Coordinates of C-alpha atoms and ligand atoms in Angstrom, one line a residue:
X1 CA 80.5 -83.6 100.9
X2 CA 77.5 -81.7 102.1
X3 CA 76.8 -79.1 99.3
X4 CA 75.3 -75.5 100.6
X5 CA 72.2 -74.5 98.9
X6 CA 71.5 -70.6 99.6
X7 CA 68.8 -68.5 98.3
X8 CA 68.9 -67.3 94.2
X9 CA 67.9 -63.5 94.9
X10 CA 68.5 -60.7 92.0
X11 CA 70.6 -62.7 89.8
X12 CA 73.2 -64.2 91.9
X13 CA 73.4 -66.9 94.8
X14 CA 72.3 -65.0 98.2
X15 CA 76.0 -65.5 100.5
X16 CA 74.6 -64.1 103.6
X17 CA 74.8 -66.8 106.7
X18 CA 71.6 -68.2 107.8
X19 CA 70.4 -68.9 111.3
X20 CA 68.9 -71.6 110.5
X21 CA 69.5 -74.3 107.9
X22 CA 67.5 -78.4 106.8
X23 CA 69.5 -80.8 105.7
X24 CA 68.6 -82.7 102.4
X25 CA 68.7 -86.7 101.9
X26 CA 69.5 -88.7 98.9
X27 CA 66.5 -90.7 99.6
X28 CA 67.9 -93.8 97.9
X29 CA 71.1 -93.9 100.8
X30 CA 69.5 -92.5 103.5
X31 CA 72.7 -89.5 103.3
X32 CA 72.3 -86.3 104.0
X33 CA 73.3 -84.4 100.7
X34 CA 72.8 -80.8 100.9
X35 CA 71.9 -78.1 104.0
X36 CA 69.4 -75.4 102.8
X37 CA 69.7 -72.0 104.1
X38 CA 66.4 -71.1 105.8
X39 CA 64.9 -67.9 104.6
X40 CA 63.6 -65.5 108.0
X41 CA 61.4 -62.4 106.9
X42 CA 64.4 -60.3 106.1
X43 CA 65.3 -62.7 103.2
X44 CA 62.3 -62.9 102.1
X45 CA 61.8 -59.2 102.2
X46 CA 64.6 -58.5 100.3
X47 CA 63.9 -61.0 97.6
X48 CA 60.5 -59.6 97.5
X49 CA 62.0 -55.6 96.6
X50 CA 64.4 -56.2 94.2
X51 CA 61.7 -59.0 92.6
X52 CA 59.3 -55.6 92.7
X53 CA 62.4 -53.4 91.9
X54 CA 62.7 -55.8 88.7
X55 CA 58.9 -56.3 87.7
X56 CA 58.5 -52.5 86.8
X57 CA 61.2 -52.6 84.3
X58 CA 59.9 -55.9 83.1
X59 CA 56.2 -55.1 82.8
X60 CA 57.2 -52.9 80.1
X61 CA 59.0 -54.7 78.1
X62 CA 57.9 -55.7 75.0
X63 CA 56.3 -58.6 74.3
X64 CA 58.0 -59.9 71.3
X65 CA 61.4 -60.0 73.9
X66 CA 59.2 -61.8 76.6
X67 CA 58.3 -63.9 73.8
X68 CA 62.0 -64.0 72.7
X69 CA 63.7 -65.2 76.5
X70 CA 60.3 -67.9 77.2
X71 CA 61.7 -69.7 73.6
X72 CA 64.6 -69.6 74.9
X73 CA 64.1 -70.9 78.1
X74 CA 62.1 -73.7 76.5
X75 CA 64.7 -74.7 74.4
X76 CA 67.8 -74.9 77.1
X77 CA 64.5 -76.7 79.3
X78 CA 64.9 -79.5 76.7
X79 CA 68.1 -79.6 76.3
X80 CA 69.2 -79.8 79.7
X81 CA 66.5 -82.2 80.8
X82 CA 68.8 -85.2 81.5
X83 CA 70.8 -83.1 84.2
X84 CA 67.8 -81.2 85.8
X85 CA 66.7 -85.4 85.9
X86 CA 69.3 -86.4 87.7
X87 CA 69.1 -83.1 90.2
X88 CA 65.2 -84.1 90.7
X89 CA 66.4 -88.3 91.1
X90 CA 69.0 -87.4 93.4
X91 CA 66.7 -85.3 96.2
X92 CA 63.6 -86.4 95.7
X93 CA 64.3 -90.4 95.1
X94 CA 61.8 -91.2 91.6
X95 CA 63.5 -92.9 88.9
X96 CA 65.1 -90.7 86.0
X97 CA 62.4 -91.5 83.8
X98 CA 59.8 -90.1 85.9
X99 CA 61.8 -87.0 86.7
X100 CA 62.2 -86.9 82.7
X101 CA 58.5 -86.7 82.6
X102 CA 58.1 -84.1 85.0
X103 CA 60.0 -81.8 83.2
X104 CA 58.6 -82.5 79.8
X105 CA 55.0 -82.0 81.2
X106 CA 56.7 -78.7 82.5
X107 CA 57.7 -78.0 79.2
X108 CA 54.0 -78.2 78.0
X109 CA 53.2 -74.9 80.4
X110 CA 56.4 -73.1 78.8
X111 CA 55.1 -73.9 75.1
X112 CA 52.2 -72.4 76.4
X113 CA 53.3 -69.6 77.5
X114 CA 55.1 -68.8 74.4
X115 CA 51.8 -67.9 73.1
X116 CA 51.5 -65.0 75.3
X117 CA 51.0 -62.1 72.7
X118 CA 47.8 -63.6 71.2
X119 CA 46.8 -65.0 75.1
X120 CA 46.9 -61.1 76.3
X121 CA 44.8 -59.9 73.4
X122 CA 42.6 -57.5 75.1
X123 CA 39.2 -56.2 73.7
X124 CA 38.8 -52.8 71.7
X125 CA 35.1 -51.9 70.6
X126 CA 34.8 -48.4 68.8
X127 CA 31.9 -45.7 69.1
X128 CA 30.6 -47.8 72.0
X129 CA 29.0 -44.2 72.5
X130 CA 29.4 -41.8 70.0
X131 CA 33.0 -40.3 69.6
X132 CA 33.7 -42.4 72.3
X133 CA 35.9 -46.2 72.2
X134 CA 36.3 -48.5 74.6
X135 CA 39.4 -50.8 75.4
X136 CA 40.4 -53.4 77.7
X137 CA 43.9 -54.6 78.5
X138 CA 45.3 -57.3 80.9
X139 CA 47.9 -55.5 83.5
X140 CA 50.5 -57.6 85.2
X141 CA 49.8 -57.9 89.0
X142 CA 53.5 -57.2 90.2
X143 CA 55.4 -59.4 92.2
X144 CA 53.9 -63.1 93.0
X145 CA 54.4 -65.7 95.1
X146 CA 55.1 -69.4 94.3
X147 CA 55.0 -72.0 96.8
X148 CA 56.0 -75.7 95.7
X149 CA 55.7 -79.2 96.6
X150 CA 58.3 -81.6 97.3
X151 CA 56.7 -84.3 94.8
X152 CA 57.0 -82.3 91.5
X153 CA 60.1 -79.7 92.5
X154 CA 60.3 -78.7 88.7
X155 CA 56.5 -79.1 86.9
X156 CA 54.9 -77.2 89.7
X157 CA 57.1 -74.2 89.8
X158 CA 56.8 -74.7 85.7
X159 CA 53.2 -74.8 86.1
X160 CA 53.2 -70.9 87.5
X161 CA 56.4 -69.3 86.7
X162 CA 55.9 -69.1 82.9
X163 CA 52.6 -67.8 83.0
X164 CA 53.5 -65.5 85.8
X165 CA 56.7 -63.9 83.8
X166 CA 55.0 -63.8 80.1
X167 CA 52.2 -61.7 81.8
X168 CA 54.4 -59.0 83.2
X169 CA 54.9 -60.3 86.8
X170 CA 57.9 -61.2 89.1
X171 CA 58.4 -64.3 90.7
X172 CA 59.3 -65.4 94.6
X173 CA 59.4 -69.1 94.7
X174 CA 59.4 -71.0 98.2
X175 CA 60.3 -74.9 96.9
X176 CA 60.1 -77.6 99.2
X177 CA 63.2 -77.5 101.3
X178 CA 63.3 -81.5 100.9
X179 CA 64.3 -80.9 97.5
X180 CA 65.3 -77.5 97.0
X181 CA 67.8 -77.5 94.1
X182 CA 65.5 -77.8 90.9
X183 CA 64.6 -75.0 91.2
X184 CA 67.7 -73.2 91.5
X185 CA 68.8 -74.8 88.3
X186 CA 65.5 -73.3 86.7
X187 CA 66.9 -70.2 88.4
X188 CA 70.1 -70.6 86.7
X189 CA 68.1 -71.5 83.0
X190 CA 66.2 -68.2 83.1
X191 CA 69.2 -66.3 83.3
X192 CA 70.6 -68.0 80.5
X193 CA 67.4 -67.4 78.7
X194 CA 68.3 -63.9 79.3
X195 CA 65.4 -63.4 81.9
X196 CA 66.3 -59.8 83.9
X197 CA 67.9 -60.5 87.1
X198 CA 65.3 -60.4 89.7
X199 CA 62.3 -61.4 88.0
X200 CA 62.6 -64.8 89.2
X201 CA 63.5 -65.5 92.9
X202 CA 64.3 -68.5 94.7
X203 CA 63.8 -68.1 98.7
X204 CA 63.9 -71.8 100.4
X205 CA 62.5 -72.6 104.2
X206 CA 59.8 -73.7 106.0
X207 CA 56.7 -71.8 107.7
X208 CA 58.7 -69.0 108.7
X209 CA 59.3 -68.4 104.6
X210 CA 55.8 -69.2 103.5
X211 CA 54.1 -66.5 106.6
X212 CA 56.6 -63.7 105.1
X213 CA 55.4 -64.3 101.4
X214 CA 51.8 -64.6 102.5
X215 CA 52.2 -61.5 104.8
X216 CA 54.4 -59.1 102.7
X217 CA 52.8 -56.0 101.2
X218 CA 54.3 -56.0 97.8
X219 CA 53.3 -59.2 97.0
X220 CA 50.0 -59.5 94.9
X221 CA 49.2 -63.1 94.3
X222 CA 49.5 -66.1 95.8
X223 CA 50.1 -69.7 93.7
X224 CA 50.3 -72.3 96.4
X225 CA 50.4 -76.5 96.0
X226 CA 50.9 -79.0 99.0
X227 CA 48.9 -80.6 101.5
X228 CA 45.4 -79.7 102.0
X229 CA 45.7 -78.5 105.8
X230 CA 48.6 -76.2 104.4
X231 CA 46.4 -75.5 101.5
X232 CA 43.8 -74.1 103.6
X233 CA 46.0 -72.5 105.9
X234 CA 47.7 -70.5 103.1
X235 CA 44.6 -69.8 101.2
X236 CA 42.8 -68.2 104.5
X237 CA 45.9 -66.3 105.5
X238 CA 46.8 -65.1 101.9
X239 CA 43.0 -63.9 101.3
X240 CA 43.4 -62.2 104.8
X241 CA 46.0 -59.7 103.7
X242 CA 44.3 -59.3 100.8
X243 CA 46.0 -61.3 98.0
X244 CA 45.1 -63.3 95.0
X245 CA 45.4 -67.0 95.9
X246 CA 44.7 -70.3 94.7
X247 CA 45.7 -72.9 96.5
X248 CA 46.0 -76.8 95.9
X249 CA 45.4 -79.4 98.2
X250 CA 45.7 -83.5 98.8
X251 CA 43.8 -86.0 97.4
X252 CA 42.5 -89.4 97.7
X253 CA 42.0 -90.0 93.4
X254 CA 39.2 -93.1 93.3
X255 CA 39.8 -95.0 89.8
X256 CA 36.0 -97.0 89.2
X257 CA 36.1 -100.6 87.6
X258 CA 33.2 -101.7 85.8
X259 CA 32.7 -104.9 85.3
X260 CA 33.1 -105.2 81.7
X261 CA 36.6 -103.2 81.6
X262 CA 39.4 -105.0 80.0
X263 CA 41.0 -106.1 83.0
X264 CA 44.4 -106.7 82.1
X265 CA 44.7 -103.2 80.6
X266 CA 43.3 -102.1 83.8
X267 CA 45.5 -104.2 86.1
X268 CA 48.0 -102.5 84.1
X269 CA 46.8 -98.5 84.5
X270 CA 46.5 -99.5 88.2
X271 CA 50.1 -100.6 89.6
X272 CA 51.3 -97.5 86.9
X273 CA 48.8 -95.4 88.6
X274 CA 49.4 -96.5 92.4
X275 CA 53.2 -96.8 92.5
X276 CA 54.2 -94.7 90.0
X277 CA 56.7 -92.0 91.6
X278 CA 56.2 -94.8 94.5
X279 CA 52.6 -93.4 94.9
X280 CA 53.9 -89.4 95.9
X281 CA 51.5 -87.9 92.9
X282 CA 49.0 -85.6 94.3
X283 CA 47.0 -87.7 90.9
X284 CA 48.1 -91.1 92.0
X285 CA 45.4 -93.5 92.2
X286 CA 45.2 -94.9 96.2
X287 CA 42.0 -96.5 95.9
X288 CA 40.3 -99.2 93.3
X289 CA 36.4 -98.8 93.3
X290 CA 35.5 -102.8 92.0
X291 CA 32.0 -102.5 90.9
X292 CA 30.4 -106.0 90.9
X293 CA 32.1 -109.3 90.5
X294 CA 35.1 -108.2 89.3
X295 CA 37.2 -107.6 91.9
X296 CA 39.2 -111.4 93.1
X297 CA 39.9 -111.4 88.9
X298 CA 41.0 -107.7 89.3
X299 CA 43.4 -108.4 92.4
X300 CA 44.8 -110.9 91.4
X301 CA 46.2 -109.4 88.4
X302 CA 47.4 -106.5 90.3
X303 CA 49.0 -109.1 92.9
X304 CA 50.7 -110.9 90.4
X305 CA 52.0 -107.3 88.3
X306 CA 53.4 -106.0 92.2
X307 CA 55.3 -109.1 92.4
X308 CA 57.7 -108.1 89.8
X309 CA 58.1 -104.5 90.2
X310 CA 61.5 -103.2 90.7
X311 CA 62.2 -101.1 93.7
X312 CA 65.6 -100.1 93.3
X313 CA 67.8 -96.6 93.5
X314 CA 66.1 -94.1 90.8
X315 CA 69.5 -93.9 88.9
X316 CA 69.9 -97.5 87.8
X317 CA 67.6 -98.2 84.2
X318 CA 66.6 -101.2 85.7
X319 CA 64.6 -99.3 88.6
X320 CA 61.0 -98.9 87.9
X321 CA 60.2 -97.7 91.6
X322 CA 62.6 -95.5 93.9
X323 CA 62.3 -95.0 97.7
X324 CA 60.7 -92.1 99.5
X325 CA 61.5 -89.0 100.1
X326 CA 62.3 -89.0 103.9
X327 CA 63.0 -91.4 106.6
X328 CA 60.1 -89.2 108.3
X329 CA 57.5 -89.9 105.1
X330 CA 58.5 -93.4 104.6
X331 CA 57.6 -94.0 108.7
X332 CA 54.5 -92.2 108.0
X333 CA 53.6 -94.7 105.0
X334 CA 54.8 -98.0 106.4
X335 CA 52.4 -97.2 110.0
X336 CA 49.5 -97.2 107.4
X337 CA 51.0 -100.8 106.1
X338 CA 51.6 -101.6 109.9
X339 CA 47.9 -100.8 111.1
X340 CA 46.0 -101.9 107.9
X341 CA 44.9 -105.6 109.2
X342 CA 43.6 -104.0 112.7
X343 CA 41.4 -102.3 110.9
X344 CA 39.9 -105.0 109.3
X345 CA 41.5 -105.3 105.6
X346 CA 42.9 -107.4 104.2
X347 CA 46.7 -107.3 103.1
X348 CA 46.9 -109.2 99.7
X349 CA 50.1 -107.7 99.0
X350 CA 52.6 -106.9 101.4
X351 CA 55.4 -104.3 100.4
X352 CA 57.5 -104.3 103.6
X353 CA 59.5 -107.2 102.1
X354 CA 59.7 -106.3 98.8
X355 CA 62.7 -107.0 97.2
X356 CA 65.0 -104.0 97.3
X357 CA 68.3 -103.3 94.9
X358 CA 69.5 -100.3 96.9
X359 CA 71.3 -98.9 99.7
X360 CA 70.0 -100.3 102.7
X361 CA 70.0 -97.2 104.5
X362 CA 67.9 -95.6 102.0
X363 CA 63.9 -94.6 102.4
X364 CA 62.8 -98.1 100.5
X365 CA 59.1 -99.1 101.3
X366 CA 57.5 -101.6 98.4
X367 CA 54.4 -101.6 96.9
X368 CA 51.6 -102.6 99.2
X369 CA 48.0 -103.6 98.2
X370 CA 45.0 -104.0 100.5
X371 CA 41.5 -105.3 99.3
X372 CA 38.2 -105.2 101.3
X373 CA 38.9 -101.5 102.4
X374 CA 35.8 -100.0 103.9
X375 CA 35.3 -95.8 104.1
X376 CA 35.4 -96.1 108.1
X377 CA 39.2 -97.0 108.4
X378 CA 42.2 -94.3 108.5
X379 CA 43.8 -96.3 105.2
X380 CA 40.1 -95.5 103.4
X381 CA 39.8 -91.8 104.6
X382 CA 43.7 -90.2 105.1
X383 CA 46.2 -89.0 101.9
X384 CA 48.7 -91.7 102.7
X385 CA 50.9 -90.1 99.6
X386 CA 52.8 -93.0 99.1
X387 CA 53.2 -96.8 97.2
X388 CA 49.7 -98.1 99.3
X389 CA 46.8 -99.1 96.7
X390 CA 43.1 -99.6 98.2
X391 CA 40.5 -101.5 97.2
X392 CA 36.9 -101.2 97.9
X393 CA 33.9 -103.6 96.5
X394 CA 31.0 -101.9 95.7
X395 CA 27.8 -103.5 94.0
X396 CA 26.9 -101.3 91.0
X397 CA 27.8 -98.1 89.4
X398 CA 25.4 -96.2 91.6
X399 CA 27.3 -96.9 94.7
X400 CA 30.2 -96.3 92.9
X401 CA 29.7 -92.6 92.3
X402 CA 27.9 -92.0 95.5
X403 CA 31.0 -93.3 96.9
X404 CA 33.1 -91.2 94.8
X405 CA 31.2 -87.7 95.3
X406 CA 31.0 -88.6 99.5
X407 CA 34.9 -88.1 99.4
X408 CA 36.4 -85.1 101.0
X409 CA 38.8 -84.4 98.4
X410 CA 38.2 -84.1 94.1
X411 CA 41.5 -84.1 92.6
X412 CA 41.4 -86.5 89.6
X413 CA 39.3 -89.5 89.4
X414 CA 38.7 -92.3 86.7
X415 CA 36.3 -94.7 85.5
X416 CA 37.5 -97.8 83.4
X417 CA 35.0 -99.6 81.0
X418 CA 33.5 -100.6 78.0
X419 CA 30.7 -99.1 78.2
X420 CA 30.6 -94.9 76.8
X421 CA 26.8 -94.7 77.9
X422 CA 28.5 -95.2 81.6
X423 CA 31.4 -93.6 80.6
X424 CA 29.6 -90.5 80.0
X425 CA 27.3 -90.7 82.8
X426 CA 30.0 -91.1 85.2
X427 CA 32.0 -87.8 83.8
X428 CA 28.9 -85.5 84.5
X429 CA 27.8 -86.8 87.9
X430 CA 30.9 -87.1 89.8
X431 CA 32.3 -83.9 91.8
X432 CA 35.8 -84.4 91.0
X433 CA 38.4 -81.3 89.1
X434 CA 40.3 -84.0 86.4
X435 CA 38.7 -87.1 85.1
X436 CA 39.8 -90.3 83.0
X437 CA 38.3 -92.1 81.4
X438 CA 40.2 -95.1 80.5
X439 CA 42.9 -93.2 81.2
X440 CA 44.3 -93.2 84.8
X441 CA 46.3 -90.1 85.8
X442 CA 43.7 -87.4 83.6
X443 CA 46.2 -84.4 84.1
X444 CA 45.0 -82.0 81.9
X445 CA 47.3 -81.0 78.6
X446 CA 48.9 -77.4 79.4
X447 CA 45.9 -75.5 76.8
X448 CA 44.1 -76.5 79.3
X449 CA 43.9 -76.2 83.4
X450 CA 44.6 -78.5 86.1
X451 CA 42.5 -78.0 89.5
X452 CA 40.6 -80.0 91.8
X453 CA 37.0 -79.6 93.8
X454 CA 36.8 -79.6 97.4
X455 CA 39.6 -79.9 99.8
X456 CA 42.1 -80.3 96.8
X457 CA 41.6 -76.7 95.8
X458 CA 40.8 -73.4 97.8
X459 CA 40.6 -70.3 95.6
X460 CA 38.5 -70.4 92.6
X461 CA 41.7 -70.1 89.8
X462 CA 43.2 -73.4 88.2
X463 CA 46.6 -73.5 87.4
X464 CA 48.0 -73.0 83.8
X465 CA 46.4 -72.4 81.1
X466 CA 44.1 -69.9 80.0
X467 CA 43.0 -69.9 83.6
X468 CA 46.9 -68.8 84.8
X469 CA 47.3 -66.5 82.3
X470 CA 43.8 -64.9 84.4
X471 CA 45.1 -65.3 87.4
X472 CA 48.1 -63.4 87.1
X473 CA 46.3 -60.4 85.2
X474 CA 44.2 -58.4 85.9
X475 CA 42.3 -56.1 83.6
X476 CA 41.9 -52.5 83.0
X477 CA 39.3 -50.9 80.9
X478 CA 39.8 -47.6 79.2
X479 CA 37.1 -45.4 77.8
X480 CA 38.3 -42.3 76.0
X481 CA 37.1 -39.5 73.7
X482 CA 39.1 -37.5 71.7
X483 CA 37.1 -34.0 70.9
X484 CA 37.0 -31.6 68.1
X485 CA 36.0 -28.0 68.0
X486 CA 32.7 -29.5 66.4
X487 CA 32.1 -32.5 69.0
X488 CA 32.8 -30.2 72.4
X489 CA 29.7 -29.9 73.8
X490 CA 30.8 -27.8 76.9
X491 CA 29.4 -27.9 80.7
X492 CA 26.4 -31.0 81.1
X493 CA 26.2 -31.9 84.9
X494 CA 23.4 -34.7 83.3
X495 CA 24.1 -38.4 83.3
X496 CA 26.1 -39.1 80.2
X497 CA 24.1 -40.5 77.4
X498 CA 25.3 -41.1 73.6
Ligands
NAD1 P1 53.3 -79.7 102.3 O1 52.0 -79.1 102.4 O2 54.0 -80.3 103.5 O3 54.3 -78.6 101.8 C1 54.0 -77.7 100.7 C2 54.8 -76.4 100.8 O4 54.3 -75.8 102.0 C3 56.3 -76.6 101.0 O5 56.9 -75.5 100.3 C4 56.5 -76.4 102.5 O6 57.7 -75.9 102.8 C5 55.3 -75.5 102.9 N1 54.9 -75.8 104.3 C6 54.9 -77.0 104.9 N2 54.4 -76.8 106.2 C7 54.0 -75.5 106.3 C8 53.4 -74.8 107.4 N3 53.1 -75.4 108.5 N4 53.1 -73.5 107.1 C9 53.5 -72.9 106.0 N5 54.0 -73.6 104.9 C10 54.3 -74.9 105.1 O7 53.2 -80.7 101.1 P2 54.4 -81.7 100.6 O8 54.5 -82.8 101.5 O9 55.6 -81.0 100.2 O10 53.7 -82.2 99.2 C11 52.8 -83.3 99.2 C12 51.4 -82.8 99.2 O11 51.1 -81.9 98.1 C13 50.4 -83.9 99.1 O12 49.3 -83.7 99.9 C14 49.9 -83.8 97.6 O13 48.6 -84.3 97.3 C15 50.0 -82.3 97.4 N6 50.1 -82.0 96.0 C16 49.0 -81.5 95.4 C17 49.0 -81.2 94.1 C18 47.8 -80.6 93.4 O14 48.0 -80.1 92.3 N7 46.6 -80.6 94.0 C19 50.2 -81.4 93.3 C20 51.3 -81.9 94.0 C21 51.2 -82.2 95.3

């Protein structure tokens, strides 16, 4: 059974018939599960109205019920977790663990939103001249415009969405359409939560979706995550029309071994790092920097940990990899695998014949490792967004960060050692957004922000945190005087002074 998965506009399922639809895979079969309606510009215009129809009424609502629906929604978050799990597992392909810990990282950003009465605190400053006080506020922007990746189809939406709807704002979400139902069950959680029908909007599609959000009038601000050619593209057209935009790109996240690491621990942070989520985590680690001697001691560990992963279907406990998400991807990936030797690495582990326990017919690629990468070839220099793990030898830490910092993209980066001189040396030279130390995948805690440098970010916002809660604000200053019969000094055409 194909299920139909239609647009979540003002409350309620949208039941119009689309022109045009994508079918959705259960990566670890290779079936086609769902077919996703395909927003045009009409769609998408109507989900943008009644989402500005709804932010009016919800701007002023008080906070204490904003407050009230985001506890809510946190708690029915955590309880349902297992099911939203198993929506994530069964579209996207990672094992149910992963897609646990997805949502619970979500869950950080809705905590954090919860604190959204003290986080709008504005500024008040009295007799700033005299009779006269001064007050700033932070308005709500209107309606915004989430646009998601496929690899995270419930923390990235979480990233935004809370933020967005404790400030005031209405929401238009575009998900990936690879794995669009998440976040129609998030849809379905707000309402429950007792979220006003049409402040959070679920449109799904492709390009024809994303160039009506990024072109429509009434929408203010622009939260966009995916690939960094998209990235740029959105960011450039969204600025164009005059929008608020931040936009998140690829990555290529280096993790830097020093010689006197502890090398199991690190042999351990790497496979987590590189095949975790089967390597489709914009912070994944894709290549190992070996500083010095280390690296046949380092490999070999990581050989021998790859040996006894388990690449199996995401549902079974016993899977500690799943496939990928498309037939198309998975190609994509393997070509890298396929071309690696030619250009002059070497394959020490070879994931094409990696034991599978699944479905044939499914998206299955295995771990792959490939030592003496140099910065020339395509495996070096492309996102290959899936389980391939690099490794370059350098000679010292110098190189190490120069090679680092040369990188088009800084995402998240990581330095294992022993040593906190180099530790700390290493965490103020390098151009990278997130850094480790020690600890490989450095996403940031949700009181913080999580952003990139270079190609992995365009816009100059990070996402949650205090730095959401200023992105989808924006504030108003109001000077007033209240005069007496004593204080009314009548006509002064003169510059105002106190
Ligand atoms: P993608 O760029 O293909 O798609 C992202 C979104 O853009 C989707 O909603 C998609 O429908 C839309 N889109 C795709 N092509 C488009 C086009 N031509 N015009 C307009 N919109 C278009 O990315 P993906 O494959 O879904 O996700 C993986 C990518 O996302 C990787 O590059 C990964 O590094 C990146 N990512 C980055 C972060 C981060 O925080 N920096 C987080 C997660 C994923």
């Amino acid at each position: 059974m194909t299920e139909r998965i239609a647009h979540w506009i003002g409350g309620k399922p949208h039941d119009g018939t689309p022109e045009r639809t994508g079918e959705v895979y259960d990566p670890a079969t290779g079936a086609v599960s769902g077919l996703v309606d395909f927003a045009d510009t009409a769609i998408v215009d109507e989900a943008v109205r009644v989402a500005s129809d709804a932010a009016r009424e919800w701007r002023r609502t008080s906070l204490a019920k904003r407050t009230s629906v985001l506890f809510r929604f946190r708690e029915l978050l955590a309880a349902h977790t297992e099911e939203l799990a198993a929506i994530i597992t069964a579209e996207h392909g990672k094992v149910l663990s992963d897609a646990a810990g997805e949502i619970a990282r979500g869950l950080e950003a809705v905590e954090f939103a919860c604190g959204i009465p003290h986080l709008l605190k504005g500024g008040n400053t009295q007799n700033a001249s005299t009779g006269v006080d001064v007050s700033s506020t932070l308005a709500p922007l209107g309606v915004v415009g989430i646009i998601s990746p496929f690899n995270f189809p419930a923390m990235v939406p979480l990233w935004f969405a809370p933020n967005a709807i404790a400030c005031g704002n209405a929401v238009v979400l575009k998900p990936s359409e690879k794995d669009p139902s998440a976040a129609l069950f998030l849809a379905k959680l707000w309402q429950r939560a007792g979220l006003p029908d049409g402040v959070f909007n679920v449109v799904h599609g492709d390009k024809v979706a994303v160039d009506a959000l990024l072109e429509h009038e009434r929408i203010k601000a622009i939260s966009f995550v995916g690939s960094t050619p998209i990235a740029r593209y959105v960011y450039e057209n969204a600025s164009r029309n005059g929008k608020r935009v931040q936009a998140l790109g690829g990555a290529k996240n280096h993790m830097v071994v020093l010689p006197d690491a502890d090398l199991d621990a690190t042999a351990d942070a790497a496979v987590s790092a590189g095949f975790g989520s089967a390597g489709e985590r914009c912070m994944a680690v894709s290549v190992l920097v070996a500083v010095d001697s280390i690296a046949d001691e380092l490999v070999a560990k990581i050989t021998e940990r790859m040996g006894v992963l388990r690449v199996g279907d995401g549902r079974k406990d016993s899977s500690e990899m799943g496939p990928l998400v498309t037939a198309a991807h998975r190609d994509k990936v393997r070509s890298y695998v396929d071309g690696g030797e030619k250009e002059g690495a070497t394959l020490a582990f070879d994931g094409r014949t990696h034991e599978i326990d699944g479905d044939q017919t499914g998206f299955w690629l295995g771990p792959t490792l490939f030592d003496n990468v140099t910065t020339d070839m395509r495996l070096y220099r492309d996102e290959i967004f899936g389980p391939v793990l690099s490794v370059v030898r350098v000679p010292d830490f110098t190189s190490a960060v120069d090679l680092v910092n040369a990188g088009a993209y800084g995402n998240g980066t990581a330095i294992f050692t022993a040593d906190g001189a180099a530790a700390r040396e290493f965490s103020a030279e390098i151009e990278v957004g997130m850094v480790g130390v020690n600890v490989p995948i450095p996403v940031p805690v949700a009181y913080y922000s999580f952003g990139g440098w270079k190609d992995s970010l365009f816009g100059d916002s990070h996402a949650y945190g205090q730095e959401g809660v200023h992105f989808y604000t924006r504030t108003k200053v109001v000077t007033s005087r209240w005069p007496t019969a004593q204080t009314h000094s009548g006509v002064n055409l003169a510059f105002p002074s106190n």
